[in-house]
């Protein structure tokens, strides 16, 4: 005989397992799309390629090329000859959804 407490534990365990599997599959699909992204070179053809794309946007693209720093390049304290730059502009789009309970976007 199975008690109601055991049924509750089994049911909640199955629900959490289903939720975590759903989240895992969702992230795995995103990683697969990123890993399969086309690699483009930063050159004179890139602006024409972007303007020809649908919506003037290229989703999940890996850009390869030389980056010039705005002021000065950062040098590594741990590896001689290693330099880097910091990304100055980050574009992040958020989708607005109306929350009727809080009456806000």
JSON list of C-alpha atoms in Angstrom, two decimals, residues 1-72:
[
{"chain": "A", "resi": 1, "resn": "UNK", "atom": "CA", "xyz": [0.00, 0.00, 0.00]},
{"chain": "A", "resi": 2, "resn": "UNK", "atom": "CA", "xyz": [1.26, 3.46, -0.99]},
{"chain": "A", "resi": 3, "resn": "UNK", "atom": "CA", "xyz": [0.50, 6.33, 1.36]},
{"chain": "A", "resi": 4, "resn": "UNK", "atom": "CA", "xyz": [-0.66, 9.75, 0.15]},
{"chain": "A", "resi": 5, "resn": "UNK", "atom": "CA", "xyz": [2.64, 11.27, 1.28]},
{"chain": "A", "resi": 6, "resn": "UNK", "atom": "CA", "xyz": [4.58, 8.85, -0.91]},
{"chain": "A", "resi": 7, "resn": "UNK", "atom": "CA", "xyz": [2.34, 9.66, -3.88]},
{"chain": "A", "resi": 8, "resn": "UNK", "atom": "CA", "xyz": [2.92, 13.36, -3.29]},
{"chain": "A", "resi": 9, "resn": "UNK", "atom": "CA", "xyz": [6.71, 12.83, -3.19]},
{"chain": "A", "resi": 10, "resn": "UNK", "atom": "CA", "xyz": [6.68, 10.71, -6.36]},
{"chain": "A", "resi": 11, "resn": "UNK", "atom": "CA", "xyz": [4.45, 13.20, -8.18]},
{"chain": "A", "resi": 12, "resn": "UNK", "atom": "CA", "xyz": [6.55, 16.21, -7.21]},
{"chain": "A", "resi": 13, "resn": "UNK", "atom": "CA", "xyz": [9.73, 14.32, -8.14]},
{"chain": "A", "resi": 14, "resn": "UNK", "atom": "CA", "xyz": [8.32, 13.55, -11.59]},
{"chain": "A", "resi": 15, "resn": "UNK", "atom": "CA", "xyz": [7.16, 17.15, -12.02]},
{"chain": "A", "resi": 16, "resn": "UNK", "atom": "CA", "xyz": [10.58, 18.56, -11.12]},
{"chain": "A", "resi": 17, "resn": "UNK", "atom": "CA", "xyz": [12.31, 16.03, -13.34]},
{"chain": "A", "resi": 18, "resn": "UNK", "atom": "CA", "xyz": [10.08, 17.04, -16.27]},
{"chain": "A", "resi": 19, "resn": "UNK", "atom": "CA", "xyz": [10.71, 20.73, -15.61]},
{"chain": "A", "resi": 20, "resn": "UNK", "atom": "CA", "xyz": [14.49, 20.32, -15.44]},
{"chain": "A", "resi": 21, "resn": "UNK", "atom": "CA", "xyz": [14.53, 18.15, -18.57]},
{"chain": "A", "resi": 22, "resn": "UNK", "atom": "CA", "xyz": [12.53, 20.81, -20.43]},
{"chain": "A", "resi": 23, "resn": "UNK", "atom": "CA", "xyz": [14.99, 23.52, -19.33]},
{"chain": "A", "resi": 24, "resn": "UNK", "atom": "CA", "xyz": [17.94, 21.31, -20.27]},
{"chain": "A", "resi": 25, "resn": "UNK", "atom": "CA", "xyz": [16.56, 20.67, -23.77]},
{"chain": "A", "resi": 26, "resn": "UNK", "atom": "CA", "xyz": [15.83, 24.39, -24.26]},
{"chain": "A", "resi": 27, "resn": "UNK", "atom": "CA", "xyz": [19.39, 25.36, -23.36]},
{"chain": "A", "resi": 28, "resn": "UNK", "atom": "CA", "xyz": [20.83, 22.49, -25.43]},
{"chain": "A", "resi": 29, "resn": "UNK", "atom": "CA", "xyz": [18.99, 23.80, -28.51]},
{"chain": "A", "resi": 30, "resn": "UNK", "atom": "CA", "xyz": [20.37, 27.30, -27.91]},
{"chain": "A", "resi": 31, "resn": "UNK", "atom": "CA", "xyz": [23.91, 25.94, -27.55]},
{"chain": "A", "resi": 32, "resn": "UNK", "atom": "CA", "xyz": [23.51, 23.92, -30.76]},
{"chain": "A", "resi": 33, "resn": "UNK", "atom": "CA", "xyz": [22.41, 27.04, -32.63]},
{"chain": "A", "resi": 34, "resn": "UNK", "atom": "CA", "xyz": [25.39, 29.00, -31.32]},
{"chain": "A", "resi": 35, "resn": "UNK", "atom": "CA", "xyz": [27.87, 26.24, -32.15]},
{"chain": "A", "resi": 36, "resn": "UNK", "atom": "CA", "xyz": [26.44, 25.96, -35.65]},
{"chain": "A", "resi": 37, "resn": "UNK", "atom": "CA", "xyz": [26.69, 29.71, -36.24]},
{"chain": "A", "resi": 38, "resn": "UNK", "atom": "CA", "xyz": [28.38, 30.74, -39.47]},
{"chain": "A", "resi": 39, "resn": "UNK", "atom": "CA", "xyz": [31.82, 32.36, -39.11]},
{"chain": "A", "resi": 40, "resn": "UNK", "atom": "CA", "xyz": [32.21, 35.66, -40.94]},
{"chain": "A", "resi": 41, "resn": "UNK", "atom": "CA", "xyz": [35.28, 37.81, -41.42]},
{"chain": "A", "resi": 42, "resn": "UNK", "atom": "CA", "xyz": [35.28, 41.49, -40.47]},
{"chain": "A", "resi": 43, "resn": "UNK", "atom": "CA", "xyz": [35.99, 43.11, -43.82]},
{"chain": "A", "resi": 44, "resn": "UNK", "atom": "CA", "xyz": [34.44, 45.47, -46.36]},
{"chain": "A", "resi": 45, "resn": "UNK", "atom": "CA", "xyz": [31.82, 42.90, -47.41]},
{"chain": "A", "resi": 46, "resn": "UNK", "atom": "CA", "xyz": [30.24, 42.67, -43.93]},
{"chain": "A", "resi": 47, "resn": "UNK", "atom": "CA", "xyz": [28.06, 45.85, -44.13]},
{"chain": "A", "resi": 48, "resn": "UNK", "atom": "CA", "xyz": [26.62, 44.70, -47.48]},
{"chain": "A", "resi": 49, "resn": "UNK", "atom": "CA", "xyz": [25.90, 41.24, -46.04]},
{"chain": "A", "resi": 50, "resn": "UNK", "atom": "CA", "xyz": [24.12, 42.71, -43.02]},
{"chain": "A", "resi": 51, "resn": "UNK", "atom": "CA", "xyz": [22.03, 45.11, -45.12]},
{"chain": "A", "resi": 52, "resn": "UNK", "atom": "CA", "xyz": [21.01, 42.25, -47.43]},
{"chain": "A", "resi": 53, "resn": "UNK", "atom": "CA", "xyz": [19.88, 40.04, -44.52]},
{"chain": "A", "resi": 54, "resn": "UNK", "atom": "CA", "xyz": [16.25, 39.77, -43.45]},
{"chain": "A", "resi": 55, "resn": "UNK", "atom": "CA", "xyz": [15.50, 42.62, -41.06]},
{"chain": "A", "resi": 56, "resn": "UNK", "atom": "CA", "xyz": [19.11, 43.82, -41.35]},
{"chain": "A", "resi": 57, "resn": "UNK", "atom": "CA", "xyz": [20.02, 41.39, -38.57]},
{"chain": "A", "resi": 58, "resn": "UNK", "atom": "CA", "xyz": [22.23, 38.29, -38.52]},
{"chain": "A", "resi": 59, "resn": "UNK", "atom": "CA", "xyz": [21.25, 35.97, -35.64]},
{"chain": "A", "resi": 60, "resn": "UNK", "atom": "CA", "xyz": [24.01, 33.88, -34.04]},
{"chain": "A", "resi": 61, "resn": "UNK", "atom": "CA", "xyz": [27.03, 34.85, -36.11]},
{"chain": "A", "resi": 62, "resn": "UNK", "atom": "CA", "xyz": [30.67, 34.46, -35.09]},
{"chain": "A", "resi": 63, "resn": "UNK", "atom": "CA", "xyz": [32.78, 37.38, -36.27]},
{"chain": "A", "resi": 64, "resn": "UNK", "atom": "CA", "xyz": [36.49, 36.85, -36.82]},
{"chain": "A", "resi": 65, "resn": "UNK", "atom": "CA", "xyz": [38.96, 39.62, -37.42]},
{"chain": "A", "resi": 66, "resn": "UNK", "atom": "CA", "xyz": [41.27, 42.18, -35.91]},
{"chain": "A", "resi": 67, "resn": "UNK", "atom": "CA", "xyz": [39.84, 44.54, -33.32]},
{"chain": "A", "resi": 68, "resn": "UNK", "atom": "CA", "xyz": [41.35, 47.95, -32.68]},
{"chain": "A", "resi": 69, "resn": "UNK", "atom": "CA", "xyz": [41.06, 49.44, -29.17]},
{"chain": "A", "resi": 70, "resn": "UNK", "atom": "CA", "xyz": [39.30, 52.77, -28.70]},
{"chain": "A", "resi": 71, "resn": "UNK", "atom": "CA", "xyz": [42.02, 54.17, -26.40]},
{"chain": "A", "resi": 72, "resn": "UNK", "atom": "CA", "xyz": [44.66, 51.65, -25.35]}
]
